[in-house]
Amino acid sequence: MKVSGRNQIGGRVAKVERDGLMAKVTIDVDRCTMTSVITGDAVDDLNIKEGDQVSALVKSTSVMLMK
Amino acid sequence: MKVSGRNQIGGRVAKVERDGLMAKVTIDVDRCTMTSVITGDAVDDLNIKEGDQVSALVKSTSVMLMK
Amino acid sequence: MKVSGRNQIGGRVAKVERDGLMAKVTIDVDRCTMTSVITGDAVDDLNIKEGDQVSALVKSTSVMLMK
Amino acid sequence: MKVSGRNQIGGRVAKVERDGLMAKVTIDVDRCTMTSVITGDAVDDLNIKEGDQVSALVKSTSVMLMK
Amino acid sequence: MKVSGRNQIGGRVAKVERDGLMAKVTIDVDRCTMTSVITGDAVDDLNIKEGDQVSALVKSTSVMLMK
Amino acid sequence: MKVSGRNQIGGRVAKVERDGLMAKVTIDVDRCTMTSVITGDAVDDLNIKEGDQVSALVKSTSVMLMK
């Protein structure tokens, strides 16, 4: 299965923080860190845990640029 | 000035493609590539050109995970 | 591979409209129609054509409600 | 009043889960379920309750495709 | 009908620019200007023209802050 | 530093509500109020407090219109 989102960035889960409905997942990607806020349900469904290899998926229309 | 968006990923503009109202900017980030779709106005306003150092800015609530 | 996005709605591609950088894909889903605007690159990468079975993927934080 | 968002999907509220600032609303739509994460204020403002008929509103630029 | 999106900002359409699939609508709001990129279909469906009173609708999870 | 997001709306922080991972910030902007939901980390990082002058940053592709 392929996804249309153009940004699929591989990394390793560094931290999973749960809080009621939501969860914040921090991912180590090369020299930087990415942060994803998803539902707790999604963390359970994908069984996301520290150390897991995951991909951060971002639609290109959600990416702003700073210069 | 600081921005609340938690994902600020530095990279070098590899390509700028303009098409009417919109523009697609491809950024080389370490071992991967990011794609941003923004307005042509924004490309003009920030004077974004191939070779520029930029940061891709993504809100954490816009980041999904795949596993 | 699983995706954290909670909304994954299956349907059949009814129409693909390309226009420069962007593409609009219309999907027949049961009694309603969904519209997705993605990059032309994504349409090529996934080889999306009329008649294809696809899933519309939407993050729960991108869904508003009207009542 | 009309809204520009192209995806307006009618359904019945199956569940409302509140948790501090945020709320998760699950909607039964034909054969599938949609999930919306909105603020608790919005749930109060629209008085969203189980059994209500609502429409899920999604901008076409927020819809990815999987194939 | 009410919408869950917490940001509903009234203003007057200053300019509508069409380009293939997409359209950019500029709105005068008090002392500032807002920009919306929507589909051309939406502009036709809502018959959006210069001078129209409209509201810009933004989900609170789509609003970043700069300081 | 400039940001590509076309909507940068200045205002004064009226209220900051923290709740676990997330925070809701209400901003007084001329005659209206804007609401932003960001991570608590971002509130700490930018040291956002009542009375602060901030800008609400919204990508044009995240702005719907109502008429």
mmCIF file of C-alpha atoms in Angstrom:
data_model
loop_
_atom_site.group_PDB
_atom_site.id
_atom_site.type_symbol
_atom_site.label_atom_id
_atom_site.label_comp_id
_atom_site.label_asym_id
_atom_site.label_seq_id
_atom_site.Cartn_x
_atom_site.Cartn_y
_atom_site.Cartn_z
ATOM 1 C CA MET A 1 0.000 0.000 0.000
ATOM 2 C CA LYS A 2 1.289 3.491 -0.902
ATOM 3 C CA VAL A 3 0.229 6.852 0.564
ATOM 4 C CA SER A 4 -0.106 10.087 -1.409
ATOM 5 C CA GLY A 5 1.518 12.177 1.325
ATOM 6 C CA ARG A 6 4.855 13.298 -0.156
ATOM 7 C CA ASN A 7 6.718 13.554 3.138
ATOM 8 C CA GLN A 8 7.487 10.139 4.629
ATOM 9 C CA ILE A 9 10.423 10.527 6.992
ATOM 10 C CA GLY A 10 11.855 7.453 8.691
ATOM 11 C CA GLY A 11 13.059 7.568 12.265
ATOM 12 C CA ARG A 12 13.107 5.816 15.651
ATOM 13 C CA VAL A 13 10.557 6.481 18.391
ATOM 14 C CA ALA A 14 12.413 8.222 21.223
ATOM 15 C CA LYS A 15 9.460 8.886 23.514
ATOM 16 C CA VAL A 16 5.691 8.261 23.777
ATOM 17 C CA GLU A 17 3.687 10.493 26.133
ATOM 18 C CA ARG A 18 0.033 9.653 26.695
ATOM 19 C CA ASP A 19 -2.504 12.026 28.181
ATOM 20 C CA GLY A 20 -6.187 11.163 28.018
ATOM 21 C CA LEU A 21 -7.389 11.295 24.422
ATOM 22 C CA MET A 22 -4.114 12.481 22.902
ATOM 23 C CA ALA A 23 -0.532 11.295 22.687
ATOM 24 C CA LYS A 24 2.711 13.016 21.733
ATOM 25 C CA VAL A 25 5.331 10.890 19.995
ATOM 26 C CA THR A 26 8.890 12.132 19.607
ATOM 27 C CA ILE A 27 10.946 10.613 16.785
ATOM 28 C CA ASP A 28 14.689 10.761 16.252
ATOM 29 C CA VAL A 29 15.380 11.472 12.587
ATOM 30 C CA ASP A 30 19.075 11.735 11.652
ATOM 31 C CA ARG A 31 20.262 14.940 13.262
ATOM 32 C CA CYS A 32 16.862 16.274 14.207
ATOM 33 C CA THR A 33 13.757 15.331 16.153
ATOM 34 C CA MET A 34 10.178 15.287 14.922
ATOM 35 C CA THR A 35 7.050 15.589 17.057
ATOM 36 C CA SER A 36 3.695 14.066 16.219
ATOM 37 C CA VAL A 37 0.435 14.586 18.119
ATOM 38 C CA ILE A 38 -2.013 11.801 17.390
ATOM 39 C CA THR A 39 -4.852 10.113 19.277
ATOM 40 C CA GLY A 40 -4.143 7.603 22.021
ATOM 41 C CA ASP A 41 -6.246 5.158 19.986
ATOM 42 C CA ALA A 42 -3.743 5.421 17.142
ATOM 43 C CA VAL A 43 -0.825 4.701 19.472
ATOM 44 C CA ASP A 44 -2.649 1.580 20.695
ATOM 45 C CA ASP A 45 -3.740 0.515 17.192
ATOM 46 C CA LEU A 46 -0.176 0.744 15.814
ATOM 47 C CA ASN A 47 1.279 -0.444 19.132
ATOM 48 C CA ILE A 48 3.797 2.404 19.023
ATOM 49 C CA LYS A 49 6.571 2.016 21.577
ATOM 50 C CA GLU A 50 9.959 3.522 22.305
ATOM 51 C CA GLY A 51 12.571 2.108 19.925
ATOM 52 C CA ASP A 52 10.132 1.363 17.103
ATOM 53 C CA GLN A 53 11.091 2.272 13.538
ATOM 54 C CA VAL A 54 8.295 4.495 12.168
ATOM 55 C CA SER A 55 7.761 7.004 9.393
ATOM 56 C CA ALA A 56 6.445 10.498 10.005
ATOM 57 C CA LEU A 57 3.828 11.202 7.313
ATOM 58 C CA VAL A 58 3.120 14.830 6.373
ATOM 59 C CA LYS A 59 1.046 16.156 3.474
ATOM 60 C CA SER A 60 3.014 18.677 1.362
ATOM 61 C CA THR A 61 0.206 21.217 1.795
ATOM 62 C CA SER A 62 0.873 21.111 5.563
ATOM 63 C CA VAL A 63 4.515 22.139 5.223
ATOM 64 C CA MET A 64 5.384 25.842 5.568
ATOM 65 C CA LEU A 65 8.859 27.233 4.922
ATOM 66 C CA MET A 66 10.941 29.671 6.973
ATOM 67 C CA LYS A 67 13.865 31.658 5.575
ATOM 68 C CA MET B 1 10.916 35.541 16.760
ATOM 69 C CA LYS B 2 9.986 31.958 17.679
ATOM 70 C CA VAL B 3 7.222 29.788 16.183
ATOM 71 C CA SER B 4 5.089 27.330 18.138
ATOM 72 C CA GLY B 5 5.291 24.646 15.423
ATOM 73 C CA ARG B 6 7.365 21.874 16.959
ATOM 74 C CA ASN B 7 8.822 20.545 13.695
ATOM 75 C CA GLN B 8 11.420 22.915 12.230
ATOM 76 C CA ILE B 9 13.646 20.918 9.915
ATOM 77 C CA GLY B 10 16.589 22.631 8.264
ATOM 78 C CA GLY B 11 17.613 21.863 4.706
ATOM 79 C CA ARG B 12 18.702 23.240 1.332
ATOM 80 C CA VAL B 13 16.249 24.122 -1.457
ATOM 81 C CA ALA B 14 16.828 21.628 -4.251
ATOM 82 C CA LYS B 15 14.071 22.757 -6.609
ATOM 83 C CA VAL B 16 11.321 25.392 -6.917
ATOM 84 C CA GLU B 17 8.451 24.686 -9.328
ATOM 85 C CA ARG B 18 5.927 27.470 -9.948
ATOM 86 C CA ASP B 19 2.537 26.943 -11.512
ATOM 87 C CA GLY B 20 -0.022 29.733 -11.404
ATOM 88 C CA LEU B 21 -1.135 30.335 -7.813
ATOM 89 C CA MET B 22 0.853 27.505 -6.234
ATOM 90 C CA ALA B 23 4.474 26.445 -5.944
ATOM 91 C CA LYS B 24 6.138 23.200 -4.956
ATOM 92 C CA VAL B 25 9.479 23.445 -3.165
ATOM 93 C CA THR B 26 11.689 20.399 -2.735
ATOM 94 C CA ILE B 27 14.194 20.499 0.135
ATOM 95 C CA ASP B 28 17.183 18.250 0.724
ATOM 96 C CA VAL B 29 17.274 17.310 4.409
ATOM 97 C CA ASP B 30 20.148 15.004 5.396
ATOM 98 C CA ARG B 31 19.353 11.673 3.763
ATOM 99 C CA CYS B 32 15.804 12.515 2.764
ATOM 100 C CA THR B 33 13.795 15.039 0.773
ATOM 101 C CA MET B 34 10.874 17.114 1.956
ATOM 102 C CA THR B 35 8.158 18.621 -0.231
ATOM 103 C CA SER B 36 6.244 21.796 0.567
ATOM 104 C CA VAL B 37 3.316 23.201 -1.396
ATOM 105 C CA ILE B 38 2.869 26.893 -0.686
ATOM 106 C CA THR B 39 1.528 29.877 -2.624
ATOM 107 C CA GLY B 40 3.590 31.545 -5.336
ATOM 108 C CA ASP B 41 3.210 34.772 -3.323
ATOM 109 C CA ALA B 42 5.070 33.135 -0.437
ATOM 110 C CA VAL B 43 7.922 32.055 -2.720
ATOM 111 C CA ASP B 44 8.201 35.669 -3.946
ATOM 112 C CA ASP B 45 7.868 37.179 -0.471
ATOM 113 C CA LEU B 46 10.628 34.956 0.976
ATOM 114 C CA ASN B 47 12.574 35.109 -2.318
ATOM 115 C CA ILE B 48 13.024 31.322 -2.174
ATOM 116 C CA LYS B 49 15.580 30.074 -4.689
ATOM 117 C CA GLU B 50 17.528 26.872 -5.383
ATOM 118 C CA GLY B 51 20.415 26.568 -2.942
ATOM 119 C CA ASP B 52 18.773 28.580 -0.149
ATOM 120 C CA GLN B 53 18.985 27.311 3.431
ATOM 121 C CA VAL B 54 15.411 27.079 4.741
ATOM 122 C CA SER B 55 13.507 25.326 7.492
ATOM 123 C CA ALA B 56 10.440 23.199 6.853
ATOM 124 C CA LEU B 57 7.835 24.111 9.493
ATOM 125 C CA VAL B 58 5.184 21.540 10.396
ATOM 126 C CA LYS B 59 2.672 21.669 13.260
ATOM 127 C CA SER B 60 2.826 18.468 15.375
ATOM 128 C CA THR B 61 -0.926 17.968 14.884
ATOM 129 C CA SER B 62 -0.265 17.657 11.136
ATOM 130 C CA VAL B 63 2.144 14.735 11.532
ATOM 131 C CA MET B 64 0.755 11.204 11.185
ATOM 132 C CA LEU B 65 2.815 8.079 11.877
ATOM 133 C CA MET B 66 3.177 4.892 9.847
ATOM 134 C CA LYS B 67 4.432 1.622 11.271
ATOM 135 C CA MET C 1 2.025 -1.092 7.319
ATOM 136 C CA LYS C 2 -0.546 0.810 9.402
ATOM 137 C CA VAL C 3 -1.204 4.574 9.493
ATOM 138 C CA SER C 4 -2.142 6.551 12.607
ATOM 139 C CA GLY C 5 -4.772 8.623 10.777
ATOM 140 C CA ARG C 6 -8.082 7.486 12.264
ATOM 141 C CA ASN C 7 -10.204 8.171 9.179
ATOM 142 C CA GLN C 8 -9.538 5.652 6.382
ATOM 143 C CA ILE C 9 -12.549 5.625 4.097
ATOM 144 C CA GLY C 10 -12.647 3.192 1.194
ATOM 145 C CA GLY C 11 -14.102 4.145 -2.171
ATOM 146 C CA ARG C 12 -13.710 4.037 -5.933
ATOM 147 C CA VAL C 13 -11.985 6.778 -7.932
ATOM 148 C CA ALA C 14 -14.664 8.492 -10.004
ATOM 149 C CA LYS C 15 -12.522 11.230 -11.556
ATOM 150 C CA VAL C 16 -8.902 12.455 -11.679
ATOM 151 C CA GLU C 17 -8.315 16.071 -12.769
ATOM 152 C CA ARG C 18 -4.713 17.197 -13.276
ATOM 153 C CA ASP C 19 -3.623 20.813 -13.479
ATOM 154 C CA GLY C 20 0.058 21.637 -13.313
ATOM 155 C CA LEU C 21 1.417 20.867 -9.842
ATOM 156 C CA MET C 22 -1.873 19.801 -8.299
ATOM 157 C CA ALA C 23 -4.549 17.189 -8.905
ATOM 158 C CA LYS C 24 -8.109 16.795 -7.675
ATOM 159 C CA VAL C 25 -9.382 13.245 -7.162
ATOM 160 C CA THR C 26 -13.068 12.555 -6.662
ATOM 161 C CA ILE C 27 -13.987 9.319 -4.867
ATOM 162 C CA ASP C 28 -17.348 7.609 -4.682
ATOM 163 C CA VAL C 29 -17.933 6.423 -1.113
ATOM 164 C CA ASP C 30 -21.245 4.652 -0.503
ATOM 165 C CA ARG C 31 -23.882 7.375 -0.853
ATOM 166 C CA CYS C 32 -21.491 10.316 -0.854
ATOM 167 C CA THR C 33 -18.472 11.681 -2.723
ATOM 168 C CA MET C 34 -15.138 12.699 -1.253
ATOM 169 C CA THR C 35 -12.686 15.160 -2.789
ATOM 170 C CA SER C 36 -8.927 15.051 -2.306
ATOM 171 C CA VAL C 37 -6.425 17.646 -3.519
ATOM 172 C CA ILE C 38 -2.940 16.161 -3.726
ATOM 173 C CA THR C 39 0.147 16.780 -5.848
ATOM 174 C CA GLY C 40 0.344 15.519 -9.416
ATOM 175 C CA ASP C 41 3.495 13.654 -8.318
ATOM 176 C CA ALA C 42 1.400 11.657 -5.842
ATOM 177 C CA VAL C 43 -1.112 10.721 -8.546
ATOM 178 C CA ASP C 44 1.780 9.473 -10.714
ATOM 179 C CA ASP C 45 3.537 7.702 -7.831
ATOM 180 C CA LEU C 46 0.385 5.805 -6.812
ATOM 181 C CA ASN C 47 -0.721 5.507 -10.467
ATOM 182 C CA ILE C 48 -4.220 6.662 -9.479
ATOM 183 C CA LYS C 49 -6.761 6.145 -12.247
ATOM 184 C CA GLU C 50 -10.538 6.169 -12.632
ATOM 185 C CA GLY C 51 -12.020 2.953 -11.262
ATOM 186 C CA ASP C 52 -9.247 2.317 -8.726
ATOM 187 C CA GLN C 53 -10.150 1.235 -5.205
ATOM 188 C CA VAL C 54 -8.502 3.709 -2.810
ATOM 189 C CA SER C 55 -8.856 4.865 0.765
ATOM 190 C CA ALA C 56 -9.257 8.505 1.722
ATOM 191 C CA LEU C 57 -6.967 9.163 4.707
ATOM 192 C CA VAL C 58 -7.825 12.035 7.058
ATOM 193 C CA LYS C 59 -6.269 12.877 10.435
ATOM 194 C CA SER C 60 -8.927 13.232 13.167
ATOM 195 C CA THR C 61 -7.568 16.676 14.039
ATOM 196 C CA SER C 62 -8.481 17.791 10.494
ATOM 197 C CA VAL C 63 -12.164 16.905 10.865
ATOM 198 C CA MET C 64 -14.569 19.655 11.924
ATOM 199 C CA LEU C 65 -18.234 19.020 12.727
ATOM 200 C CA MET C 66 -21.339 20.883 11.622
ATOM 201 C CA LYS C 67 -24.697 20.673 13.381
ATOM 202 C CA MET D 1 -24.827 29.507 4.945
ATOM 203 C CA LYS D 2 -22.501 27.383 2.801
ATOM 204 C CA VAL D 3 -18.950 26.230 3.577
ATOM 205 C CA SER D 4 -16.159 25.934 1.023
ATOM 206 C CA GLY D 5 -14.909 22.613 2.438
ATOM 207 C CA ARG D 6 -15.705 20.057 -0.268
ATOM 208 C CA ASN D 7 -16.120 17.080 2.078
ATOM 209 C CA GLN D 8 -19.335 17.282 4.096
ATOM 210 C CA ILE D 9 -20.224 13.787 5.219
ATOM 211 C CA GLY D 10 -23.444 13.230 7.135
ATOM 212 C CA GLY D 11 -23.678 10.762 9.986
ATOM 213 C CA ARG D 12 -24.937 10.070 13.487
ATOM 214 C CA VAL D 13 -22.885 10.764 16.631
ATOM 215 C CA ALA D 14 -22.035 7.384 18.158
ATOM 216 C CA LYS D 15 -19.827 8.586 21.009
ATOM 217 C CA VAL D 16 -18.504 11.794 22.594
ATOM 218 C CA GLU D 17 -15.393 11.528 24.785
ATOM 219 C CA ARG D 18 -14.278 14.631 26.682
ATOM 220 C CA ASP D 19 -10.859 15.077 28.210
ATOM 221 C CA GLY D 20 -9.830 18.498 29.463
ATOM 222 C CA LEU D 21 -9.412 20.882 26.543
ATOM 223 C CA MET D 22 -10.122 18.341 23.807
ATOM 224 C CA ALA D 23 -12.917 16.026 22.781
ATOM 225 C CA LYS D 24 -13.099 13.035 20.427
ATOM 226 C CA VAL D 25 -16.369 12.502 18.587
ATOM 227 C CA THR D 26 -17.054 9.240 16.767
ATOM 228 C CA ILE D 27 -19.601 9.357 13.952
ATOM 229 C CA ASP D 28 -21.361 6.462 12.249
ATOM 230 C CA VAL D 29 -21.383 7.102 8.496
ATOM 231 C CA ASP D 30 -23.033 4.390 6.389
ATOM 232 C CA ARG D 31 -20.709 1.413 6.641
ATOM 233 C CA CYS D 32 -17.802 3.240 8.236
ATOM 234 C CA THR D 33 -16.932 5.367 11.236
ATOM 235 C CA MET D 34 -15.321 8.786 11.266
ATOM 236 C CA THR D 35 -13.359 10.329 14.120
ATOM 237 C CA SER D 36 -13.106 14.044 14.823
ATOM 238 C CA VAL D 37 -10.904 15.684 17.445
ATOM 239 C CA ILE D 38 -12.177 19.155 18.300
ATOM 240 C CA THR D 39 -12.098 21.396 21.368
ATOM 241 C CA GLY D 40 -14.409 20.762 24.304
ATOM 242 C CA ASP D 41 -15.670 24.334 23.769
ATOM 243 C CA ALA D 42 -16.889 23.350 20.304
ATOM 244 C CA VAL D 43 -18.755 20.324 21.699
ATOM 245 C CA ASP D 44 -20.473 22.632 24.220
ATOM 246 C CA ASP D 45 -21.149 25.370 21.649
ATOM 247 C CA LEU D 46 -22.801 22.942 19.208
ATOM 248 C CA ASN D 47 -24.302 20.915 22.088
ATOM 249 C CA ILE D 48 -23.061 17.708 20.430
ATOM 250 C CA LYS D 49 -24.551 14.594 21.990
ATOM 251 C CA GLU D 50 -24.834 10.903 21.174
ATOM 252 C CA GLY D 51 -27.533 10.352 18.552
ATOM 253 C CA ASP D 52 -27.220 13.783 16.941
ATOM 254 C CA GLN D 53 -27.188 14.073 13.146
ATOM 255 C CA VAL D 54 -24.008 15.959 12.204
ATOM 256 C CA SER D 55 -21.796 16.474 9.179
ATOM 257 C CA ALA D 56 -18.072 15.824 9.231
ATOM 258 C CA LEU D 57 -16.388 18.736 7.424
ATOM 259 C CA VAL D 58 -12.980 18.157 5.837
ATOM 260 C CA LYS D 59 -11.052 20.480 3.490
ATOM 261 C CA SER D 60 -10.001 18.666 0.284
ATOM 262 C CA THR D 61 -6.378 19.694 0.897
ATOM 263 C CA SER D 62 -6.479 17.667 4.132
ATOM 264 C CA VAL D 63 -7.405 14.408 2.394
ATOM 265 C CA MET D 64 -4.580 12.023 1.467
ATOM 266 C CA LEU D 65 -5.124 8.879 -0.599
ATOM 267 C CA MET D 66 -3.874 5.341 -0.049
ATOM 268 C CA LYS D 67 -3.695 2.714 -2.763
ATOM 269 C CA MET E 1 -26.168 25.344 11.274
ATOM 270 C CA LYS E 2 -23.077 25.821 13.471
ATOM 271 C CA VAL E 3 -19.508 24.727 12.769
ATOM 272 C CA SER E 4 -17.072 23.390 15.367
ATOM 273 C CA GLY E 5 -14.151 25.396 13.985
ATOM 274 C CA ARG E 6 -13.383 27.972 16.685
ATOM 275 C CA ASN E 7 -11.988 30.642 14.356
ATOM 276 C CA GLN E 8 -14.733 32.281 12.289
ATOM 277 C CA ILE E 9 -13.457 35.680 11.174
ATOM 278 C CA GLY E 10 -15.764 37.959 9.206
ATOM 279 C CA GLY E 11 -14.479 40.087 6.362
ATOM 280 C CA ARG E 12 -15.085 41.361 2.843
ATOM 281 C CA VAL E 13 -13.724 39.613 -0.268
ATOM 282 C CA ALA E 14 -11.074 41.911 -1.765
ATOM 283 C CA LYS E 15 -9.900 39.647 -4.603
ATOM 284 C CA VAL E 16 -10.610 36.239 -6.179
ATOM 285 C CA GLU E 17 -7.859 34.682 -8.314
ATOM 286 C CA ARG E 18 -8.675 31.485 -10.219
ATOM 287 C CA ASP E 19 -6.087 29.170 -11.700
ATOM 288 C CA GLY E 20 -7.161 25.786 -12.941
ATOM 289 C CA LEU E 21 -8.221 23.583 -10.008
ATOM 290 C CA MET E 22 -7.411 26.090 -7.272
ATOM 291 C CA ALA E 23 -8.412 29.598 -6.281
ATOM 292 C CA LYS E 24 -6.906 32.154 -3.920
ATOM 293 C CA VAL E 25 -9.321 34.458 -2.119
ATOM 294 C CA THR E 26 -8.073 37.537 -0.307
ATOM 295 C CA ILE E 27 -10.279 38.909 2.475
ATOM 296 C CA ASP E 28 -10.100 42.297 4.157
ATOM 297 C CA VAL E 29 -10.546 41.807 7.914
ATOM 298 C CA ASP E 30 -10.401 45.014 9.983
ATOM 299 C CA ARG E 31 -6.793 46.141 9.781
ATOM 300 C CA CYS E 32 -5.409 42.973 8.232
ATOM 301 C CA THR E 33 -5.850 40.698 5.225
ATOM 302 C CA MET E 34 -6.476 36.969 5.232
ATOM 303 C CA THR E 35 -5.688 34.559 2.401
ATOM 304 C CA SER E 36 -7.587 31.366 1.679
ATOM 305 C CA VAL E 37 -6.659 28.747 -0.908
ATOM 306 C CA ILE E 38 -9.668 26.619 -1.799
ATOM 307 C CA THR E 39 -10.825 24.714 -4.881
ATOM 308 C CA GLY E 40 -12.323 26.530 -7.868
ATOM 309 C CA ASP E 41 -15.376 24.316 -7.357
ATOM 310 C CA ALA E 42 -15.889 25.843 -3.917
ATOM 311 C CA VAL E 43 -15.680 29.370 -5.325
ATOM 312 C CA ASP E 44 -18.368 28.440 -7.891
ATOM 313 C CA ASP E 45 -20.523 26.578 -5.350
ATOM 314 C CA LEU E 46 -20.542 29.533 -2.917
ATOM 315 C CA ASN E 47 -20.572 32.035 -5.810
ATOM 316 C CA ILE E 48 -17.760 33.979 -4.105
ATOM 317 C CA LYS E 49 -17.197 37.395 -5.694
ATOM 318 C CA GLU E 50 -15.348 40.601 -4.848
ATOM 319 C CA GLY E 51 -17.276 42.595 -2.268
ATOM 320 C CA ASP E 52 -18.996 39.583 -0.681
ATOM 321 C CA GLN E 53 -19.207 39.354 3.101
ATOM 322 C CA VAL E 54 -17.682 36.000 4.101
ATOM 323 C CA SER E 55 -16.194 34.339 7.166
ATOM 324 C CA ALA E 56 -12.768 32.744 7.188
ATOM 325 C CA LEU E 57 -13.069 29.408 9.004
ATOM 326 C CA VAL E 58 -9.967 27.942 10.652
ATOM 327 C CA LYS E 59 -9.740 24.968 13.022
ATOM 328 C CA SER E 60 -7.891 25.875 16.249
ATOM 329 C CA THR E 61 -5.496 22.959 15.691
ATOM 330 C CA SER E 62 -4.373 24.665 12.469
ATOM 331 C CA VAL E 63 -3.316 27.879 14.198
ATOM 332 C CA MET E 64 0.356 28.249 15.204
ATOM 333 C CA LEU E 65 1.655 31.161 17.261
ATOM 334 C CA MET E 66 4.698 33.364 16.732
ATOM 335 C CA LYS E 67 6.284 35.441 19.466
ATOM 336 C CA MET F 1 13.353 35.247 9.475
ATOM 337 C CA LYS F 2 10.183 35.152 7.375
ATOM 338 C CA VAL F 3 7.506 32.415 7.252
ATOM 339 C CA SER F 4 5.673 31.310 4.118
ATOM 340 C CA GLY F 5 2.308 31.109 5.902
ATOM 341 C CA ARG F 6 0.257 33.934 4.368
ATOM 342 C CA ASN F 7 -1.936 34.561 7.423
ATOM 343 C CA GLN F 8 -0.011 36.277 10.221
ATOM 344 C CA ILE F 9 -2.530 38.032 12.445
ATOM 345 C CA GLY F 10 -1.271 40.105 15.361
ATOM 346 C CA GLY F 11 -3.065 40.181 18.676
ATOM 347 C CA ARG F 12 -2.750 40.066 22.445
ATOM 348 C CA VAL F 13 -2.910 36.838 24.481
ATOM 349 C CA ALA F 14 -6.129 36.957 26.507
ATOM 350 C CA LYS F 15 -5.938 33.503 28.077
ATOM 351 C CA VAL F 16 -3.679 30.433 28.255
ATOM 352 C CA GLU F 17 -5.250 27.133 29.341
ATOM 353 C CA ARG F 18 -2.944 24.154 29.898
ATOM 354 C CA ASP F 19 -4.123 20.578 30.087
ATOM 355 C CA GLY F 20 -1.538 17.807 29.998
ATOM 356 C CA LEU F 21 0.066 17.635 26.556
ATOM 357 C CA MET F 22 -2.012 20.384 24.966
ATOM 358 C CA ALA F 23 -2.746 24.050 25.529
ATOM 359 C CA LYS F 24 -5.413 26.396 24.238
ATOM 360 C CA VAL F 25 -4.442 30.022 23.729
ATOM 361 C CA THR F 26 -7.078 32.690 23.167
ATOM 362 C CA ILE F 27 -5.960 35.847 21.381
ATOM 363 C CA ASP F 28 -7.747 39.176 21.146
ATOM 364 C CA VAL F 29 -7.485 40.451 17.556
ATOM 365 C CA ASP F 30 -9.211 43.784 16.895
ATOM 366 C CA ARG F 31 -12.920 43.059 17.172
ATOM 367 C CA CYS F 32 -12.616 39.298 17.215
ATOM 368 C CA THR F 33 -10.956 36.454 19.109
ATOM 369 C CA MET F 34 -8.760 33.707 17.713
ATOM 370 C CA THR F 35 -8.152 30.299 19.282
ATOM 371 C CA SER F 36 -5.002 28.251 18.870
ATOM 372 C CA VAL F 37 -4.448 24.708 20.122
ATOM 373 C CA ILE F 38 -0.743 23.940 20.379
ATOM 374 C CA THR F 39 1.406 21.686 22.551
ATOM 375 C CA GLY F 40 2.236 22.646 26.124
ATOM 376 C CA ASP F 41 5.906 22.384 25.095
ATOM 377 C CA ALA F 42 5.367 25.204 22.606
ATOM 378 C CA VAL F 43 3.778 27.408 25.254
ATOM 379 C CA ASP F 44 6.823 26.811 27.476
ATOM 380 C CA ASP F 45 9.323 27.244 24.635
ATOM 381 C CA LEU F 46 7.822 30.610 23.580
ATOM 382 C CA ASN F 47 7.028 31.500 27.202
ATOM 383 C CA ILE F 48 3.509 32.522 26.152
ATOM 384 C CA LYS F 49 1.667 34.420 28.866
ATOM 385 C CA GLU F 50 -1.450 36.537 29.197
ATOM 386 C CA GLY F 51 -0.832 40.024 27.793
ATOM 387 C CA ASP F 52 1.859 38.955 25.338
ATOM 388 C CA GLN F 53 1.786 40.343 21.805
ATOM 389 C CA VAL F 54 1.785 37.351 19.429
ATOM 390 C CA SER F 55 0.884 36.569 15.837
ATOM 391 C CA ALA F 56 -1.492 33.794 14.876
ATOM 392 C CA LEU F 57 0.067 31.931 11.924
ATOM 393 C CA VAL F 58 -2.231 30.042 9.556
ATOM 394 C CA LYS F 59 -1.355 28.456 6.201
ATOM 395 C CA SER F 60 -3.723 29.663 3.402
ATOM 396 C CA THR F 61 -4.538 26.040 2.551
ATOM 397 C CA SER F 62 -5.980 25.663 6.078
ATOM 398 C CA VAL F 63 -8.485 28.487 5.643
ATOM 399 C CA MET F 64 -12.020 27.581 4.535
ATOM 400 C CA LEU F 65 -14.662 30.189 3.671
ATOM 401 C CA MET F 66 -18.302 30.442 4.716
ATOM 402 C CA LYS F 67 -20.884 32.504 2.883
#
